[in-house]
PDB file of C-alpha atoms in Angstrom:
ATOM      1  CA  MET A  19      -9.476  -8.361 -74.122  1.00  0.00           C
ATOM      2  CA  THR A  20     -11.157  -6.852 -71.115  1.00  0.00           C
ATOM      3  CA  ALA A  21     -11.962  -9.331 -68.394  1.00  0.00           C
ATOM      4  CA  VAL A  22     -15.487  -9.289 -67.060  1.00  0.00           C
ATOM      5  CA  TYR A  23     -15.967 -10.254 -63.411  1.00  0.00           C
ATOM      6  CA  GLY A  24     -19.351 -11.365 -62.230  1.00  0.00           C
ATOM      7  CA  ALA A  25     -20.718 -11.258 -58.733  1.00  0.00           C
ATOM      8  CA  GLY A  26     -18.879 -13.502 -56.282  1.00  0.00           C
ATOM      9  CA  PRO A  27     -20.587 -16.529 -54.730  1.00  0.00           C
ATOM     10  CA  ILE A  28     -20.137 -15.226 -51.143  1.00  0.00           C
ATOM     11  CA  LYS A  29     -22.982 -13.187 -49.742  1.00  0.00           C
ATOM     12  CA  ARG A  30     -22.480 -11.041 -46.652  1.00  0.00           C
ATOM     13  CA  GLU A  31     -25.524 -10.814 -44.431  1.00  0.00           C
ATOM     14  CA  ARG A  32     -26.107  -7.318 -43.141  1.00  0.00           C
ATOM     15  CA  ALA A  33     -28.031  -6.643 -39.984  1.00  0.00           C
ATOM     16  CA  THR A  34     -31.463  -5.153 -40.489  1.00  0.00           C
ATOM     17  CA  GLN A  35     -32.380  -1.824 -38.941  1.00  0.00           C
ATOM     18  CA  ALA A  36     -34.444  -3.666 -36.349  1.00  0.00           C
ATOM     19  CA  GLU A  37     -31.512  -5.944 -35.443  1.00  0.00           C
ATOM     20  CA  MET A  38     -29.143  -2.998 -35.115  1.00  0.00           C
ATOM     21  CA  HIS A  39     -31.671  -1.193 -32.945  1.00  0.00           C
ATOM     22  CA  GLU A  40     -31.941  -4.227 -30.652  1.00  0.00           C
ATOM     23  CA  ARG A  41     -28.145  -4.490 -30.494  1.00  0.00           C
ATOM     24  CA  HIS A  42     -27.834  -0.818 -29.572  1.00  0.00           C
ATOM     25  CA  LEU A  43     -30.466  -1.131 -26.846  1.00  0.00           C
ATOM     26  CA  ALA A  44     -28.706  -4.160 -25.364  1.00  0.00           C
ATOM     27  CA  LEU A  45     -25.321  -2.402 -25.395  1.00  0.00           C
ATOM     28  CA  CYS A  46     -26.830   0.680 -23.738  1.00  0.00           C
ATOM     29  CA  SER A  47     -28.040  -1.577 -20.932  1.00  0.00           C
ATOM     30  CA  ILE A  48     -24.638  -3.258 -20.624  1.00  0.00           C
ATOM     31  CA  VAL A  49     -22.805   0.077 -20.461  1.00  0.00           C
ATOM     32  CA  ALA A  50     -25.288   1.554 -17.975  1.00  0.00           C
ATOM     33  CA  ASP A  51     -24.714  -1.385 -15.604  1.00  0.00           C
ATOM     34  CA  ALA A  52     -20.918  -1.440 -15.963  1.00  0.00           C
ATOM     35  CA  ALA A  53     -19.770   2.166 -16.505  1.00  0.00           C
ATOM     36  CA  PRO A  54     -17.018   3.137 -16.503  1.00  0.00           C
ATOM     37  CA  THR A  55     -16.059   0.185 -18.665  1.00  0.00           C
ATOM     38  CA  GLY A  56     -14.137  -0.694 -21.802  1.00  0.00           C
ATOM     39  CA  VAL A  57     -14.975  -1.986 -25.252  1.00  0.00           C
ATOM     40  CA  ARG A  58     -13.668  -5.492 -24.508  1.00  0.00           C
ATOM     41  CA  PHE A  59     -15.769  -5.751 -21.353  1.00  0.00           C
ATOM     42  CA  CYS A  60     -18.875  -4.746 -23.326  1.00  0.00           C
ATOM     43  CA  TYR A  61     -17.964  -7.238 -26.034  1.00  0.00           C
ATOM     44  CA  TYR A  62     -17.788 -10.134 -23.575  1.00  0.00           C
ATOM     45  CA  ARG A  63     -21.093  -9.126 -21.998  1.00  0.00           C
ATOM     46  CA  ALA A  64     -22.616  -8.993 -25.485  1.00  0.00           C
ATOM     47  CA  VAL A  65     -21.241 -12.448 -26.307  1.00  0.00           C
ATOM     48  CA  SER A  66     -22.596 -13.945 -23.083  1.00  0.00           C
ATOM     49  CA  GLN A  67     -26.046 -12.515 -23.864  1.00  0.00           C
ATOM     50  CA  GLY A  68     -26.013 -13.815 -27.440  1.00  0.00           C
ATOM     51  CA  ILE A  69     -25.977 -10.300 -28.937  1.00  0.00           C
ATOM     52  CA  VAL A  70     -22.846 -10.867 -31.051  1.00  0.00           C
ATOM     53  CA  PRO A  71     -20.741 -13.933 -31.900  1.00  0.00           C
ATOM     54  CA  LYS A  72     -17.401 -14.552 -30.178  1.00  0.00           C
ATOM     55  CA  THR A  73     -15.420 -13.646 -33.272  1.00  0.00           C
ATOM     56  CA  ASP A  74     -13.317 -10.756 -34.541  1.00  0.00           C
ATOM     57  CA  ASN A  75     -16.347  -9.595 -36.504  1.00  0.00           C
ATOM     58  CA  GLY A  76     -18.454  -9.692 -33.338  1.00  0.00           C
ATOM     59  CA  TYR A  77     -15.888  -7.488 -31.598  1.00  0.00           C
ATOM     60  CA  ARG A  78     -15.981  -5.021 -34.508  1.00  0.00           C
ATOM     61  CA  MET A  79     -19.798  -4.925 -34.274  1.00  0.00           C
ATOM     62  CA  VAL A  80     -19.525  -3.812 -30.654  1.00  0.00           C
ATOM     63  CA  GLN A  81     -16.796  -1.287 -31.495  1.00  0.00           C
ATOM     64  CA  ARG A  82     -18.874   0.311 -34.252  1.00  0.00           C
ATOM     65  CA  ALA A  83     -22.047   0.342 -32.185  1.00  0.00           C
ATOM     66  CA  LEU A  84     -20.375   1.962 -29.168  1.00  0.00           C
ATOM     67  CA  MET A  85     -18.790   4.600 -31.397  1.00  0.00           C
ATOM     68  CA  HIS A  86     -22.170   5.411 -32.935  1.00  0.00           C
ATOM     69  CA  LEU A  87     -23.867   5.559 -29.532  1.00  0.00           C
ATOM     70  CA  ARG A  88     -21.249   7.979 -28.197  1.00  0.00           C
ATOM     71  CA  GLU A  89     -21.110  10.175 -31.272  1.00  0.00           C
ATOM     72  CA  THR A  90     -24.899  10.533 -31.233  1.00  0.00           C
ATOM     73  CA  GLY A  91     -24.919  11.374 -27.521  1.00  0.00           C
ATOM     74  CA  ILE A  92     -26.892   8.310 -26.456  1.00  0.00           C
ATOM     75  CA  ILE A  93     -24.003   7.068 -24.295  1.00  0.00           C
ATOM     76  CA  PRO A  94     -21.750   9.615 -22.535  1.00  0.00           C
ATOM     77  CA  TRP A  95     -18.152   9.507 -23.710  1.00  0.00           C
ATOM     78  CA  THR A  96     -16.959   9.110 -20.121  1.00  0.00           C
ATOM     79  CA  PHE A  97     -18.778   5.772 -19.810  1.00  0.00           C
ATOM     80  CA  ILE A  98     -16.245   4.053 -22.114  1.00  0.00           C
ATOM     81  CA  VAL A  99     -12.665   4.360 -20.883  1.00  0.00           C
ATOM     82  CA  ASN A 100      -9.370   4.097 -22.730  1.00  0.00           C
ATOM     83  CA  SER A 101      -6.617   4.565 -20.183  1.00  0.00           C
ATOM     84  CA  SER A 102      -3.834   3.823 -22.670  1.00  0.00           C
ATOM     85  CA  ARG A 103      -3.930   7.388 -24.023  1.00  0.00           C
ATOM     86  CA  TRP A 104      -3.765  10.591 -22.059  1.00  0.00           C
ATOM     87  CA  MET A 105      -2.680  14.199 -22.324  1.00  0.00           C
ATOM     88  CA  ARG A 106       0.468  15.296 -20.518  1.00  0.00           C
ATOM     89  CA  LYS A 107       0.690  18.815 -19.101  1.00  0.00           C
ATOM     90  CA  PRO A 108       2.048  20.271 -15.858  1.00  0.00           C
ATOM     91  CA  GLU A 109      -0.651  21.423 -13.446  1.00  0.00           C
ATOM     92  CA  THR A 110      -0.804  25.213 -13.250  1.00  0.00           C
ATOM     93  CA  TRP A 111      -3.162  27.765 -11.692  1.00  0.00           C
ATOM     94  CA  SER A 112      -4.347  31.252 -12.566  1.00  0.00           C
ATOM     95  CA  SER A 113      -4.169  32.434  -8.948  1.00  0.00           C
ATOM     96  CA  GLY A 114      -3.363  31.290  -5.442  1.00  0.00           C
ATOM     97  CA  ASP A 115      -6.969  31.329  -4.260  1.00  0.00           C
ATOM     98  CA  LYS A 116      -8.018  29.034  -7.115  1.00  0.00           C
ATOM     99  CA  LEU A 117      -5.307  26.604  -6.075  1.00  0.00           C
ATOM    100  CA  LEU A 118      -6.502  26.668  -2.475  1.00  0.00           C
ATOM    101  CA  HIS A 119     -10.125  26.114  -3.548  1.00  0.00           C
ATOM    102  CA  GLU A 120      -9.015  23.119  -5.607  1.00  0.00           C
ATOM    103  CA  VAL A 121      -7.012  21.761  -2.671  1.00  0.00           C
ATOM    104  CA  ALA A 122     -10.083  22.158  -0.446  1.00  0.00           C
ATOM    105  CA  ARG A 123     -12.185  20.298  -3.011  1.00  0.00           C
ATOM    106  CA  THR A 124      -9.824  17.399  -3.728  1.00  0.00           C
ATOM    107  CA  TYR A 125      -7.812  16.965  -0.523  1.00  0.00           C
ATOM    108  CA  ARG A 126      -7.668  13.408   0.761  1.00  0.00           C
ATOM    109  CA  ARG A 127      -5.851  11.945   3.748  1.00  0.00           C
ATOM    110  CA  SER A 128      -3.977   8.684   3.221  1.00  0.00           C
ATOM    111  CA  ASN A 129      -5.837   5.557   4.315  1.00  0.00           C
ATOM    112  CA  TRP A 130      -2.627   3.593   4.785  1.00  0.00           C
ATOM    113  CA  ASP A 131      -0.124   5.680   6.768  1.00  0.00           C
ATOM    114  CA  ASP A 132      -1.176   4.003  10.022  1.00  0.00           C
ATOM    115  CA  SER A 133      -1.908   0.632   8.463  1.00  0.00           C
ATOM    116  CA  ASP A 134      -0.053  -2.517   9.514  1.00  0.00           C
ATOM    117  CA  GLU A 135       0.122  -3.631   5.861  1.00  0.00           C
ATOM    118  CA  ARG A 136       0.916  -2.212   2.443  1.00  0.00           C
ATOM    119  CA  VAL A 137      -1.464  -3.112  -0.385  1.00  0.00           C
ATOM    120  CA  GLU A 138      -1.062  -2.759  -4.164  1.00  0.00           C
ATOM    121  CA  VAL A 139      -2.993  -3.904  -7.234  1.00  0.00           C
ATOM    122  CA  TRP A 140      -1.342  -4.911 -10.505  1.00  0.00           C
ATOM    123  CA  CYS A 141      -3.257  -5.736 -13.687  1.00  0.00           C
ATOM    124  CA  GLU A 142      -2.318  -7.175 -17.031  1.00  0.00           C
ATOM    125  CA  SER A 143      -3.658  -4.455 -19.316  1.00  0.00           C
ATOM    126  CA  GLU A 144      -4.619  -0.800 -19.557  1.00  0.00           C
ATOM    127  CA  SER A 145      -8.205  -1.719 -20.448  1.00  0.00           C
ATOM    128  CA  VAL A 146      -8.598  -3.585 -17.162  1.00  0.00           C
ATOM    129  CA  ALA A 147      -6.963  -0.699 -15.282  1.00  0.00           C
ATOM    130  CA  GLY A 148      -9.588   1.683 -16.627  1.00  0.00           C
ATOM    131  CA  VAL A 149     -12.364  -0.489 -15.222  1.00  0.00           C
ATOM    132  CA  ILE A 150     -10.938  -1.117 -11.725  1.00  0.00           C
ATOM    133  CA  PHE A 151      -9.359   2.325 -11.188  1.00  0.00           C
ATOM    134  CA  PRO A 152     -12.555   3.742  -9.577  1.00  0.00           C
ATOM    135  CA  VAL A 153     -12.091   1.151  -6.806  1.00  0.00           C
ATOM    136  CA  THR A 154      -8.338   1.510  -6.285  1.00  0.00           C
ATOM    137  CA  SER A 155      -8.774   5.285  -6.350  1.00  0.00           C
ATOM    138  CA  GLN A 156     -11.607   5.156  -3.823  1.00  0.00           C
ATOM    139  CA  TRP A 157      -9.486   3.156  -1.374  1.00  0.00           C
ATOM    140  CA  ASP A 158      -6.212   5.017  -2.018  1.00  0.00           C
ATOM    141  CA  VAL A 159      -4.341   1.978  -3.344  1.00  0.00           C
ATOM    142  CA  PRO A 160      -1.577   2.079  -6.005  1.00  0.00           C
ATOM    143  CA  LEU A 161      -2.657   0.542  -9.316  1.00  0.00           C
ATOM    144  CA  TYR A 162       0.055  -0.679 -11.691  1.00  0.00           C
ATOM    145  CA  PRO A 163      -1.215  -1.521 -15.196  1.00  0.00           C
ATOM    146  CA  MET A 164       1.064  -3.551 -17.430  1.00  0.00           C
ATOM    147  CA  LYS A 165       0.972  -3.982 -21.180  1.00  0.00           C
ATOM    148  CA  GLY A 166       1.872  -7.624 -21.241  1.00  0.00           C
ATOM    149  CA  GLN A 167       5.184  -8.476 -19.606  1.00  0.00           C
ATOM    150  CA  THR A 168       6.288  -5.736 -17.234  1.00  0.00           C
ATOM    151  CA  SER A 169       9.594  -4.096 -18.069  1.00  0.00           C
ATOM    152  CA  ALA A 170      12.567  -4.295 -15.730  1.00  0.00           C
ATOM    153  CA  SER A 171      12.498  -0.502 -15.324  1.00  0.00           C
ATOM    154  CA  PHE A 172       8.807  -0.459 -14.357  1.00  0.00           C
ATOM    155  CA  ALA A 173       9.249  -3.292 -11.849  1.00  0.00           C
ATOM    156  CA  TYR A 174      12.396  -1.702 -10.388  1.00  0.00           C
ATOM    157  CA  ALA A 175      10.704   1.682  -9.886  1.00  0.00           C
ATOM    158  CA  ALA A 176       7.782  -0.004  -8.116  1.00  0.00           C
ATOM    159  CA  ALA A 177      10.098  -2.115  -5.951  1.00  0.00           C
ATOM    160  CA  MET A 178      11.968   0.974  -4.791  1.00  0.00           C
ATOM    161  CA  GLU A 179       8.720   2.348  -3.361  1.00  0.00           C
ATOM    162  CA  TYR A 180       8.637  -0.356  -0.684  1.00  0.00           C
ATOM    163  CA  LYS A 181      12.182  -1.686  -0.574  1.00  0.00           C
ATOM    164  CA  ASP A 182      12.655  -0.306   2.950  1.00  0.00           C
ATOM    165  CA  ASP A 183       9.028  -0.535   4.081  1.00  0.00           C
ATOM    166  CA  GLU A 184       9.001  -3.087   6.888  1.00  0.00           C
ATOM    167  CA  ARG A 185       5.258  -3.683   6.744  1.00  0.00           C
ATOM    168  CA  PRO A 186       3.936  -6.902   5.176  1.00  0.00           C
ATOM    169  CA  LEU A 187       3.344  -6.315   1.465  1.00  0.00           C
ATOM    170  CA  ILE A 188       0.237  -7.688  -0.245  1.00  0.00           C
ATOM    171  CA  ILE A 189       0.010  -7.491  -4.028  1.00  0.00           C
ATOM    172  CA  TYR A 190      -3.227  -8.409  -5.765  1.00  0.00           C
ATOM    173  CA  TYR A 191      -2.955  -9.419  -9.410  1.00  0.00           C
ATOM    174  CA  VAL A 192      -5.688  -9.218 -12.058  1.00  0.00           C
ATOM    175  CA  GLY A 193      -4.892 -10.980 -15.315  1.00  0.00           C
ATOM    176  CA  ASP A 194      -6.100 -13.436 -17.932  1.00  0.00           C
ATOM    177  CA  TYR A 195      -6.452 -17.125 -17.171  1.00  0.00           C
ATOM    178  CA  ASP A 196      -4.178 -18.416 -19.909  1.00  0.00           C
ATOM    179  CA  PRO A 197      -0.510 -19.378 -20.358  1.00  0.00           C
ATOM    180  CA  ALA A 198       0.544 -15.810 -21.179  1.00  0.00           C
ATOM    181  CA  GLY A 199      -1.302 -14.466 -18.121  1.00  0.00           C
ATOM    182  CA  PHE A 200       0.421 -16.991 -15.848  1.00  0.00           C
ATOM    183  CA  GLU A 201       3.818 -16.099 -17.299  1.00  0.00           C
ATOM    184  CA  ILE A 202       3.217 -12.382 -16.799  1.00  0.00           C
ATOM    185  CA  GLU A 203       2.215 -12.916 -13.165  1.00  0.00           C
ATOM    186  CA  ALA A 204       5.182 -15.204 -12.403  1.00  0.00           C
ATOM    187  CA  HIS A 205       7.753 -12.897 -14.013  1.00  0.00           C
ATOM    188  CA  LEU A 206       6.267  -9.897 -12.211  1.00  0.00           C
ATOM    189  CA  ALA A 207       6.659 -11.653  -8.850  1.00  0.00           C
ATOM    190  CA  HIS A 208      10.209 -12.665  -9.721  1.00  0.00           C
ATOM    191  CA  LYS A 209      11.255  -9.119 -10.672  1.00  0.00           C
ATOM    192  CA  LEU A 210       9.621  -7.439  -7.682  1.00  0.00           C
ATOM    193  CA  ARG A 211      11.265  -9.848  -5.234  1.00  0.00           C
ATOM    194  CA  LYS A 212      14.613  -9.503  -6.983  1.00  0.00           C
ATOM    195  CA  TYR A 213      14.711  -5.698  -7.104  1.00  0.00           C
ATOM    196  CA  SER A 214      13.210  -5.082  -3.655  1.00  0.00           C
ATOM    197  CA  ALA A 215      15.316  -7.816  -2.027  1.00  0.00           C
ATOM    198  CA  ARG A 216      12.154  -8.867  -0.203  1.00  0.00           C
ATOM    199  CA  ALA A 217      11.034 -12.457  -0.150  1.00  0.00           C
ATOM    200  CA  ASP A 218       8.167 -11.822   2.272  1.00  0.00           C
ATOM    201  CA  MET A 219       5.668 -10.262  -0.134  1.00  0.00           C
ATOM    202  CA  THR A 220       2.355 -12.013  -0.776  1.00  0.00           C
ATOM    203  CA  ILE A 221       1.124 -12.033  -4.381  1.00  0.00           C
ATOM    204  CA  GLU A 222      -2.441 -13.237  -4.851  1.00  0.00           C
ATOM    205  CA  ARG A 223      -4.341 -13.651  -8.103  1.00  0.00           C
ATOM    206  CA  LEU A 224      -7.836 -12.161  -7.760  1.00  0.00           C
ATOM    207  CA  ALA A 225      -8.956 -12.777 -11.328  1.00  0.00           C
ATOM    208  CA  CYS A 226      -9.218 -14.734 -13.452  1.00  0.00           C
ATOM    209  CA  THR A 227      -9.099 -17.894 -11.364  1.00  0.00           C
ATOM    210  CA  ARG A 228     -10.453 -21.372 -11.984  1.00  0.00           C
ATOM    211  CA  GLN A 229     -12.928 -20.875  -9.145  1.00  0.00           C
ATOM    212  CA  LEU A 230     -14.287 -17.641 -10.654  1.00  0.00           C
ATOM    213  CA  ILE A 231     -14.576 -19.216 -14.075  1.00  0.00           C
ATOM    214  CA  ALA A 232     -16.743 -21.985 -12.620  1.00  0.00           C
ATOM    215  CA  GLU A 233     -18.813 -19.727 -10.346  1.00  0.00           C
ATOM    216  CA  LEU A 234     -19.557 -17.141 -13.025  1.00  0.00           C
ATOM    217  CA  ASP A 235     -19.774 -19.608 -15.925  1.00  0.00           C
ATOM    218  CA  LEU A 236     -17.330 -17.482 -17.903  1.00  0.00           C
ATOM    219  CA  ILE A 237     -16.875 -17.910 -21.629  1.00  0.00           C
ATOM    220  CA  GLY A 238     -13.463 -19.222 -22.647  1.00  0.00           C
ATOM    221  CA  GLY A 239     -11.681 -20.523 -25.681  1.00  0.00           C
ATOM    222  CA  LYS A 240      -8.842 -22.760 -26.794  1.00  0.00           C
ATOM    223  CA  PRO A 241      -5.481 -21.436 -25.513  1.00  0.00           C
ATOM    224  CA  LYS A 242      -2.766 -20.639 -28.046  1.00  0.00           C
ATOM    225  CA  LYS A 243      -0.465 -23.088 -26.270  1.00  0.00           C
ATOM    226  CA  ARG A 244      -0.657 -25.678 -23.499  1.00  0.00           C
ATOM    227  CA  THR A 245       2.457 -24.726 -21.543  1.00  0.00           C
ATOM    228  CA  TRP A 246       3.922 -21.649 -19.908  1.00  0.00           C
ATOM    229  CA  LYS A 247       7.351 -20.834 -18.486  1.00  0.00           C
ATOM    230  CA  HIS A 248       7.984 -20.029 -14.839  1.00  0.00           C
ATOM    231  CA  PRO A 249      11.235 -18.062 -14.255  1.00  0.00           C
ATOM    232  CA  ALA A 250      12.334 -20.466 -11.506  1.00  0.00           C
ATOM    233  CA  LEU A 251      10.410 -23.691 -12.106  1.00  0.00           C
ATOM    234  CA  GLY A 252      10.701 -23.866 -15.882  1.00  0.00           C
ATOM    235  CA  VAL A 253       7.999 -25.133 -18.243  1.00  0.00           C
ATOM    236  CA  GLN A 254       4.592 -25.654 -16.610  1.00  0.00           C
ATOM    237  CA  PRO A 255       1.462 -27.317 -18.064  1.00  0.00           C
ATOM    238  CA  PHE A 256      -1.770 -25.392 -18.636  1.00  0.00           C
ATOM    239  CA  ALA A 257      -5.152 -27.095 -18.405  1.00  0.00           C
ATOM    240  CA  GLY A 258      -8.617 -25.905 -19.336  1.00  0.00           C
ATOM    241  CA  GLU A 259      -9.904 -23.071 -21.487  1.00  0.00           C
ATOM    242  CA  ALA A 260      -8.294 -19.643 -21.765  1.00  0.00           C
ATOM    243  CA  VAL A 261     -10.448 -16.895 -20.227  1.00  0.00           C
ATOM    244  CA  GLU A 262      -9.778 -13.167 -20.401  1.00  0.00           C
ATOM    245  CA  VAL A 263     -10.441 -10.830 -17.465  1.00  0.00           C
ATOM    246  CA  GLU A 264     -12.864  -8.910 -19.654  1.00  0.00           C
ATOM    247  CA  ALA A 265     -15.194 -11.909 -19.518  1.00  0.00           C
ATOM    248  CA  ILE A 266     -16.033 -10.869 -15.938  1.00  0.00           C
ATOM    249  CA  ASP A 267     -18.816  -8.313 -15.659  1.00  0.00           C
ATOM    250  CA  ALA A 268     -17.248  -4.972 -14.698  1.00  0.00           C
ATOM    251  CA  PRO A 269     -19.293  -4.393 -11.496  1.00  0.00           C
ATOM    252  CA  ILE A 270     -18.438  -7.913 -10.324  1.00  0.00           C
ATOM    253  CA  LEU A 271     -14.740  -7.363 -10.987  1.00  0.00           C
ATOM    254  CA  ARG A 272     -14.813  -4.056  -9.117  1.00  0.00           C
ATOM    255  CA  ASN A 273     -16.522  -5.766  -6.155  1.00  0.00           C
ATOM    256  CA  ILE A 274     -13.853  -8.478  -6.109  1.00  0.00           C
ATOM    257  CA  VAL A 275     -11.058  -5.897  -5.997  1.00  0.00           C
ATOM    258  CA  SER A 276     -12.894  -3.754  -3.443  1.00  0.00           C
ATOM    259  CA  ASP A 277     -13.508  -6.703  -1.089  1.00  0.00           C
ATOM    260  CA  ALA A 278      -9.840  -7.678  -1.230  1.00  0.00           C
ATOM    261  CA  ILE A 279      -8.636  -4.149  -0.446  1.00  0.00           C
ATOM    262  CA  THR A 280     -11.096  -3.380   2.344  1.00  0.00           C
ATOM    263  CA  SER A 281     -10.234  -6.626   4.140  1.00  0.00           C
ATOM    264  CA  HIS A 282      -7.010  -4.848   5.163  1.00  0.00           C
ATOM    265  CA  LEU A 283      -8.617  -1.645   6.450  1.00  0.00           C
ATOM    266  CA  ASP A 284      -9.591  -1.017  10.061  1.00  0.00           C
ATOM    267  CA  GLU A 285     -13.083   0.524  10.132  1.00  0.00           C
ATOM    268  CA  HIS A 286     -12.425   2.602  13.253  1.00  0.00           C
ATOM    269  CA  LYS A 287      -9.132   4.005  11.932  1.00  0.00           C
ATOM    270  CA  LEU A 288     -10.796   4.737   8.599  1.00  0.00           C
ATOM    271  CA  ALA A 289     -13.630   6.657  10.292  1.00  0.00           C
ATOM    272  CA  VAL A 290     -11.102   8.757  12.245  1.00  0.00           C
ATOM    273  CA  THR A 291      -9.148   9.455   9.049  1.00  0.00           C
ATOM    274  CA  ARG A 292     -12.302  10.638   7.245  1.00  0.00           C
ATOM    275  CA  LYS A 293     -13.209  12.923  10.165  1.00  0.00           C
ATOM    276  CA  VAL A 294      -9.760  14.527  10.229  1.00  0.00           C
ATOM    277  CA  GLU A 295      -9.856  14.829   6.440  1.00  0.00           C
ATOM    278  CA  GLU A 296     -13.175  16.691   6.642  1.00  0.00           C
ATOM    279  CA  GLN A 297     -11.776  19.116   9.223  1.00  0.00           C
ATOM    280  CA  GLU A 298      -8.618  19.760   7.212  1.00  0.00           C
ATOM    281  CA  ARG A 299     -10.599  20.295   4.021  1.00  0.00           C
ATOM    282  CA  ALA A 300     -12.701  22.914   5.842  1.00  0.00           C
ATOM    283  CA  LEU A 301      -9.487  24.612   6.994  1.00  0.00           C
ATOM    284  CA  PHE A 302      -8.200  24.794   3.410  1.00  0.00           C
ATOM    285  CA  LEU A 303     -11.515  26.269   2.308  1.00  0.00           C
ATOM    286  CA  ARG A 304     -11.305  28.980   4.968  1.00  0.00           C
ATOM    287  CA  MET A 305      -7.786  29.775   3.814  1.00  0.00           C
ATOM    288  CA  ALA A 306      -8.996  29.985   0.212  1.00  0.00           C
ATOM    289  CA  ASN A 307     -11.890  32.291   1.116  1.00  0.00           C
ATOM    290  CA  GLY A 308      -9.568  34.499   3.135  1.00  0.00           C
ATOM    291  CA  TRP A 309      -7.217  35.113   0.202  1.00  0.00           C
ATOM    292  CA  SER A 310      -8.009  38.727  -0.639  1.00  0.00           C
ATOM    293  CA  ASP A 311      -7.480  40.738  -3.814  1.00  0.00           C
ATOM    294  CA  ASP A 312      -5.181  43.082  -1.836  1.00  0.00           C
ATOM    295  CA  ASP A 313      -2.951  40.161  -0.883  1.00  0.00           C
ATOM    296  CA  GLU A 314      -2.705  39.103  -4.518  1.00  0.00           C
ATOM    297  CA  ALA A 315      -1.916  42.675  -5.615  1.00  0.00           C
ATOM    298  CA  ASP A 316       0.903  42.837  -3.058  1.00  0.00           C
ATOM    299  CA  LEU A 317       2.380  39.659  -4.482  1.00  0.00           C
ATOM    300  CA  ASP A 318       2.121  40.997  -8.046  1.00  0.00           C
ATOM    301  CA  GLY A 319       3.527  44.462  -7.424  1.00  0.00           C
ATOM    302  CA  GLY A 320       5.548  44.181  -4.220  1.00  0.00           C
ATOM    303  CA  GLU A 321       9.315  44.039  -4.058  1.00  0.00           C
ATOM    304  CA  LEU A 322      11.085  40.872  -3.154  1.00  0.00           C
ATOM    305  CA  SER A 323      13.164  41.175  -0.021  1.00  0.00           C
TER     306      SER A 323
END
């Protein structure tokens, strides 16, 4: 006997064309205000504006919409970042003058060589790194993205960078306000102090914090657990809702990181650095423009002595 199956009792409501159009318009506005940003940041903005529900299905709605908007050219691909994937290739040049022109275009002088402090930023995920990198790049600050708990090798390599640097070390941390986020931050601090043999470093959480959650009225949820483990203090209680960094609007998060970094920069020293940088960039450009075809021919066909 062949079984006959009728229609199931569950009906799935599909968005109408008008609803999808409204969703796309709202996401375009979110991306325009936050770019470069990530899918999770857009999702949280969409949730806060009532565009999608705070569910897995709501996240998929945002994913699909952003893919459609990029594939149709409505949103530039560069507006949505995914820093967890990249192409690896050594940097090469077709000629010496092209290298010099590129040096003249991209040359930057360090902001921190003459600074009395050393500043770094660490963040919990690659998605967050993609959003705050424009700021850390602008101010010439190392950015260390972690994928959950940082490995011993990653922490050791970072610690070796400043093991013998006598300047005060300030590390700003950006991570989720939840038990896992607290554990990641505490274990990071423990490893960096252990491998660098420095107990004088300052590690400050920029986001998420309880104060930010209250000020920005961030959307949270029930944490997966109510305790977290500190490497030295043992089990610690966790109170309140769990809030991910992505709940913070991207421009606001970038401003928070920027304000923290620039509080350590001397405006006069920075102005002098930019002036010297401009002069040196002009020198590189003159060198590039003075690289003649005859010089290149001599290098190609001349004998090595």
